[in-house]
Amino acid sequence: MFKPIKPFFTLLLMVSLAAKVSAQEDLPVYLNEAKPIEERIEDALSRMTLEEKVKMVHAQSKFSSAGVPRLGIPENWMTDGPHGIRAEVFWDEWDQAGWTNDSCIAFPALTCLAATWNKEMSALYGKVIGEEARYRNKNVLLGPGVNIYRTPLNGRNFEYMGEDPFLASRMVVPYIQGVQSNGVAACVKHFALNNQETDRHTVNVNVDDRTLYEIYLPAFKAAVQEGKAWAIMGAYNKYKGQWAGQNQFLLNDILRGEWKFDGVVVSDWGGINDTKQAIYHGLDMEFGSWTNGLSEGASNAYDNYYLANPFLKLLKSGEVKEEEVDKKVRNILRLVFRTNMNTKRPYGSFGSPEHGLAGKKIAQEGIVLLKNANNKLPIQLSKVKRVAVIGENAVKVMTVGGGSSSLKAKYEISPLEGLRNRIGKEAELVFARGYVGEKPKAQDGLNTGDVVETRSSEELSKEALDAARNADFVIFVGGLNKNDGQDSEGNDRKSLGLPYNQDKLISALAKVNKNLAVVIISGNAVAMPWVNEVSSIVQGWYLGSEAGSALASVLVGDVNPSGKLPFTFPVKLEDNGAHKLGDYPGKGEQTYNEGLFVGYRWADKHQIKPLFSFGHGLSYTSFAYGKASADGRDLNADGKITFSVPVKNTGKREGQEVVQLYIHDVQSSVPRPLKELKAFEKVSLKAGETKIVKFTIDKSALSFFDAGKHDWVAEPGEFKALIGASSTDIRQTVGFNLR
Ligand code: BGC
C-alpha cells in the first residue's frame, strides 16, 4: 500500500503556513493583525493626510463617520441602543429609511435588566444585542446607559440601571463584555450627570466631589476599568460650566487622566457647541451637530461641524498643533482595529428565535412581584374560569416611542396576546380598555398600533367594571407609556401619579372584585394611592418583543418571580431628596443639595418608609435566613473578610432569592449613608433546600471618597454587615472591625 500520505500533507501544511506568515509580513504594519495594536495605529496615522484625519473626527451622516478608503480603513457605523438595534434611518434625517430587513428583537429595558440582579442575565443581554448589532454591520452600540436614578420624574430612567452605584456597576460590566465579544464597541452613556431631561441641553449641574465620585461616577468607572468599554458618550448637560462632551474635568482629568480610558469619546447627538473646547477637552468624534444634513451648509453640513472645516482651518494655520487631531485619530483607529478591522470577529445574527428567547428569559427574571396578599397570584387555572384583562397597556405597543431607544421590532407580544396564548384554552378571556391615553401618534413613521377610541371615559370605565364584576380574576395592565412626558427622552414626567385617571379606575375595580392583580408597565416609580385596596401588584417594566409571554408566565406561575427593585418607590414625590429640597429641575443651574442621599440613602437618613423599597421583590415561595457569620472579627487593611449566611427555601416550589449585603459604618469622621449595598448574589433553591451564600469584601467596600485628599479612604473601626432580602428587610447583622 502507498503510505507517505501523512508526511506529504504535513509538508503541504507547513508550506501553506509559511506562505501565510510571509504574506502577513508583507502587509503594511497597520494591516498586520499579528503586530501590537499601538504599532499599527502609529503606522496608519503616518500614512494619513491632514484632511483624512479631520474627516474621521466628525460625522458624515446621521450615524456614521468616514474611514480612509485609500487605506482600506472602514467607516464607523453607530446604532442606538440600548434595548435593540435601531432601524436604518436616511443619511441626513431621523426618519426611517424603509428597509425591509431591519426589524430587530426588542430586549427588555435596562431597568428590567437591573431588576434581575443577575450578572449572567447581563452577560446574556450583552452577547445577544451585540450579535444583532454585528449582523447589521454596526461597530458601535450606543449603550448601555448608567445614569443614576435621582428623581422618579426623569423621562429616561427606563434606559438606565437604577439608583444604586454598586448595582449599576456590577450589572454594566458583563453587558459590555458581552457586546464587545462580538467585535462591537459598547458606548456607555451619558457621561456624566445627565439625570434629568428637563433643560438637558443647557442645565449646569452642581455636585460636590464626594457625591460625584461615590454616586454618579462608579458605574462609568466600572464600565471603563472592568468592562473595558471601547467607547463612551459625553452627555448633553454642563458640569462646571462646560458641556459634558467637551469637558476638561470629566473627559481629560477623570476619564483619561484618572481612569486611563483608551477608547473613543463620542459626543451625544448635537451635544457639541465650541470648536476649541471640542479640540482640547477630550472629545474624539462629533455627531449630530445639525440634525438636518443640508440646511447648515452650502453643499454639505457635516463640513461645518465644529470638528470639521473650522478645525481643519486651525490646524492648517498652525494655531492648533497636528498632535491634537492625532490624539483623536489614534483613539478612533484603536476602535476600528478592535471592531470592524478585526478579521476574527464573529458574524452575528439578527432577529433569531434564540434572541427572542434570551429576551424572554431576561424579562421573566426582571419582573418584580411587589405585593401578593393572600397569595392571590399565581392565578389558579383550575379554579378560575373567566379572566378580565383591563387597561390600555394590555394592548399598547411599547417598543415604539420613548426617543432614541425606539425600535422597529420584528414582533411584540402584548400582555393580552401573551395571556391569550397561555390561558386562552383553559379560561375565558375578556378584554376591556378601561381608560384611554393620548391620541395615537405615528413615531418614526411607525404606527404605535393604537386603536382610535371614540367612546367616552365613562363608557370605557363602565365596560371595565362590568367585565370585572363578572370575572373570577381581574388583571389590570396599566402604568405609563412611551409618550412624551412619560417614559420618554427629551422631557420629564410632570408628576408621580398615574396618568389618564387610572387611580380612580383601579380603586373602582378593587371594589367590584377582590381577586385583582395590578400590573404596572413603566420604567419609573409611580404613586399608588390604592396600594391597600388591591391584593397583588406586579412591576412589569418595558419587556420588549416577548413582553406578553413573559408576563403571562409569571402571572400563572410557570415562572416564579425573582426580580427586585433597582430603585425606591416613594409614597410621594417629597419623599425623594431632590424634590424635598426643591432643587429639581433647577433654573439653568441644578444643584444636587441632597448630596449622597439618593434613593434608599435618603429614605434611611430621614426614616421615611418607602411605598416599596430598593431591593424589594417577592416570590411564590418563601426564604428563611439562618445565622450569618464572618470568617474573622477583623479585616486587615490589605485583607479580605468573608460573610456566610444559610438561606433556605421554606416554601413548596423552587425559586430564586437575591441575597443582599449592605455595609453600615458605626463611627465615621464624615456623614455616611446608614447603609450601602456592597455585594449581592442571586441563588436558586429547590423547595426545602438550603444553600450557604458567601460574600467576600475588602476595604474598598468600607471606603468613602475624601474630597480633600481626592482619594478613597477607609477609616479603621467598627462596621456592620447587614444581610437581607431588601434595603428595608435586613435579616442578619454581623459586626467586624477594620484594622
Ligand atoms: C440621545 C442618545 C442617542 C443619540 C442618537 C440622543 O438624542 O441622547 O442617547 O444615542 O441621540 O440617537
mmCIF file with all atom_site columns, C-alpha atoms in Angstrom, residues 116-120 365 560-564 619 621-625 645-649 653-660 680-687 689-695 723-725:
data_model
loop_
_atom_site.group_PDB
_atom_site.id
_atom_site.type_symbol
_atom_site.label_atom_id
_atom_site.label_alt_id
_atom_site.label_comp_id
_atom_site.label_asym_id
_atom_site.label_entity_id
_atom_site.label_seq_id
_atom_site.pdbx_PDB_ins_code
_atom_site.Cartn_x
_atom_site.Cartn_y
_atom_site.Cartn_z
_atom_site.occupancy
_atom_site.B_iso_or_equiv
_atom_site.pdbx_formal_charge
_atom_site.auth_seq_id
_atom_site.auth_comp_id
_atom_site.auth_asym_id
_atom_site.auth_atom_id
_atom_site.pdbx_PDB_model_num
ATOM 1  C CA . THR A 1 116 ? -32.855 40.719 37.581 1.00 0.00 ? 116 THR A CA 1
ATOM 2  C CA . TRP A 1 117 ? -29.890 41.369 39.911 1.00 0.00 ? 117 TRP A CA 1
ATOM 3  C CA . ASN A 1 118 ? -28.304 38.599 37.891 1.00 0.00 ? 118 ASN A CA 1
ATOM 4  C CA . LYS A 1 119 ? -24.940 39.197 36.260 1.00 0.00 ? 119 LYS A CA 1
ATOM 5  C CA . GLU A 1 120 ? -25.484 36.206 33.986 1.00 0.00 ? 120 GLU A CA 1
ATOM 6  C CA . GLU A 1 365 ? -36.165 37.288 35.755 1.00 0.00 ? 365 GLU A CA 1
ATOM 7  C CA . ASN A 1 560 ? -41.578 32.038 39.869 1.00 0.00 ? 560 ASN A CA 1
ATOM 8  C CA . PRO A 1 561 ? -40.835 35.789 40.041 1.00 0.00 ? 561 PRO A CA 1
ATOM 9  C CA . SER A 1 562 ? -37.377 36.712 41.290 1.00 0.00 ? 562 SER A CA 1
ATOM 10 C CA . GLY A 1 563 ? -36.816 40.346 40.308 1.00 0.00 ? 563 GLY A CA 1
ATOM 11 C CA . LYS A 1 564 ? -36.006 43.003 42.900 1.00 0.00 ? 564 LYS A CA 1
ATOM 12 C CA . SER A 1 619 ? -41.577 35.171 45.274 1.00 0.00 ? 619 SER A CA 1
ATOM 13 C CA . THR A 1 621 ? -42.109 30.624 47.687 1.00 0.00 ? 621 THR A CA 1
ATOM 14 C CA . SER A 1 622 ? -40.521 31.909 50.904 1.00 0.00 ? 622 SER A CA 1
ATOM 15 C CA . PHE A 1 623 ? -36.953 32.080 52.131 1.00 0.00 ? 623 PHE A CA 1
ATOM 16 C CA . ALA A 1 624 ? -35.574 31.917 55.644 1.00 0.00 ? 624 ALA A CA 1
ATOM 17 C CA . TYR A 1 625 ? -32.195 33.381 56.512 1.00 0.00 ? 625 TYR A CA 1
ATOM 18 C CA . VAL A 1 645 ? -25.392 33.073 55.552 1.00 0.00 ? 645 VAL A CA 1
ATOM 19 C CA . PRO A 1 646 ? -27.515 29.960 55.116 1.00 0.00 ? 646 PRO A CA 1
ATOM 20 C CA . VAL A 1 647 ? -30.620 30.675 53.066 1.00 0.00 ? 647 VAL A CA 1
ATOM 21 C CA . LYS A 1 648 ? -33.418 28.123 52.981 1.00 0.00 ? 648 LYS A CA 1
ATOM 22 C CA . ASN A 1 649 ? -36.360 27.789 50.630 1.00 0.00 ? 649 ASN A CA 1
ATOM 23 C CA . ARG A 1 653 ? -41.710 25.354 44.998 1.00 0.00 ? 653 ARG A CA 1
ATOM 24 C CA . GLU A 1 654 ? -38.364 26.159 43.509 1.00 0.00 ? 654 GLU A CA 1
ATOM 25 C CA . GLY A 1 655 ? -37.380 29.817 43.496 1.00 0.00 ? 655 GLY A CA 1
ATOM 26 C CA . GLN A 1 656 ? -34.580 32.323 43.364 1.00 0.00 ? 656 GLN A CA 1
ATOM 27 C CA . GLU A 1 657 ? -33.649 34.791 46.074 1.00 0.00 ? 657 GLU A CA 1
ATOM 28 C CA . VAL A 1 658 ? -31.411 37.836 45.745 1.00 0.00 ? 658 VAL A CA 1
ATOM 29 C CA . VAL A 1 659 ? -29.418 37.982 48.952 1.00 0.00 ? 659 VAL A CA 1
ATOM 30 C CA . GLN A 1 660 ? -28.109 41.486 49.584 1.00 0.00 ? 660 GLN A CA 1
ATOM 31 C CA . PHE A 1 680 ? -25.384 40.601 46.265 1.00 0.00 ? 680 PHE A CA 1
ATOM 32 C CA . GLU A 1 681 ? -25.971 37.109 44.984 1.00 0.00 ? 681 GLU A CA 1
ATOM 33 C CA . LYS A 1 682 ? -28.921 35.508 43.267 1.00 0.00 ? 682 LYS A CA 1
ATOM 34 C CA . VAL A 1 683 ? -29.351 31.907 44.403 1.00 0.00 ? 683 VAL A CA 1
ATOM 35 C CA . SER A 1 684 ? -31.667 29.259 43.085 1.00 0.00 ? 684 SER A CA 1
ATOM 36 C CA . LEU A 1 685 ? -33.175 26.939 45.698 1.00 0.00 ? 685 LEU A CA 1
ATOM 37 C CA . LYS A 1 686 ? -35.405 23.896 45.361 1.00 0.00 ? 686 LYS A CA 1
ATOM 38 C CA . ALA A 1 687 ? -38.251 23.509 47.857 1.00 0.00 ? 687 ALA A CA 1
ATOM 39 C CA . GLU A 1 689 ? -33.156 23.294 50.002 1.00 0.00 ? 689 GLU A CA 1
ATOM 40 C CA . THR A 1 690 ? -30.581 25.352 51.905 1.00 0.00 ? 690 THR A CA 1
ATOM 41 C CA . LYS A 1 691 ? -27.503 26.967 50.434 1.00 0.00 ? 691 LYS A CA 1
ATOM 42 C CA . ILE A 1 692 ? -24.759 28.901 52.132 1.00 0.00 ? 692 ILE A CA 1
ATOM 43 C CA . VAL A 1 693 ? -24.361 32.258 50.442 1.00 0.00 ? 693 VAL A CA 1
ATOM 44 C CA . LYS A 1 694 ? -20.912 33.789 50.792 1.00 0.00 ? 694 LYS A CA 1
ATOM 45 C CA . PHE A 1 695 ? -19.798 37.368 50.290 1.00 0.00 ? 695 PHE A CA 1
ATOM 46 C CA . ILE A 1 723 ? -27.634 40.919 55.163 1.00 0.00 ? 723 ILE A CA 1
ATOM 47 C CA . GLY A 1 724 ? -31.175 40.778 53.919 1.00 0.00 ? 724 GLY A CA 1
ATOM 48 C CA . ALA A 1 725 ? -33.852 40.463 51.302 1.00 0.00 ? 725 ALA A CA 1
#
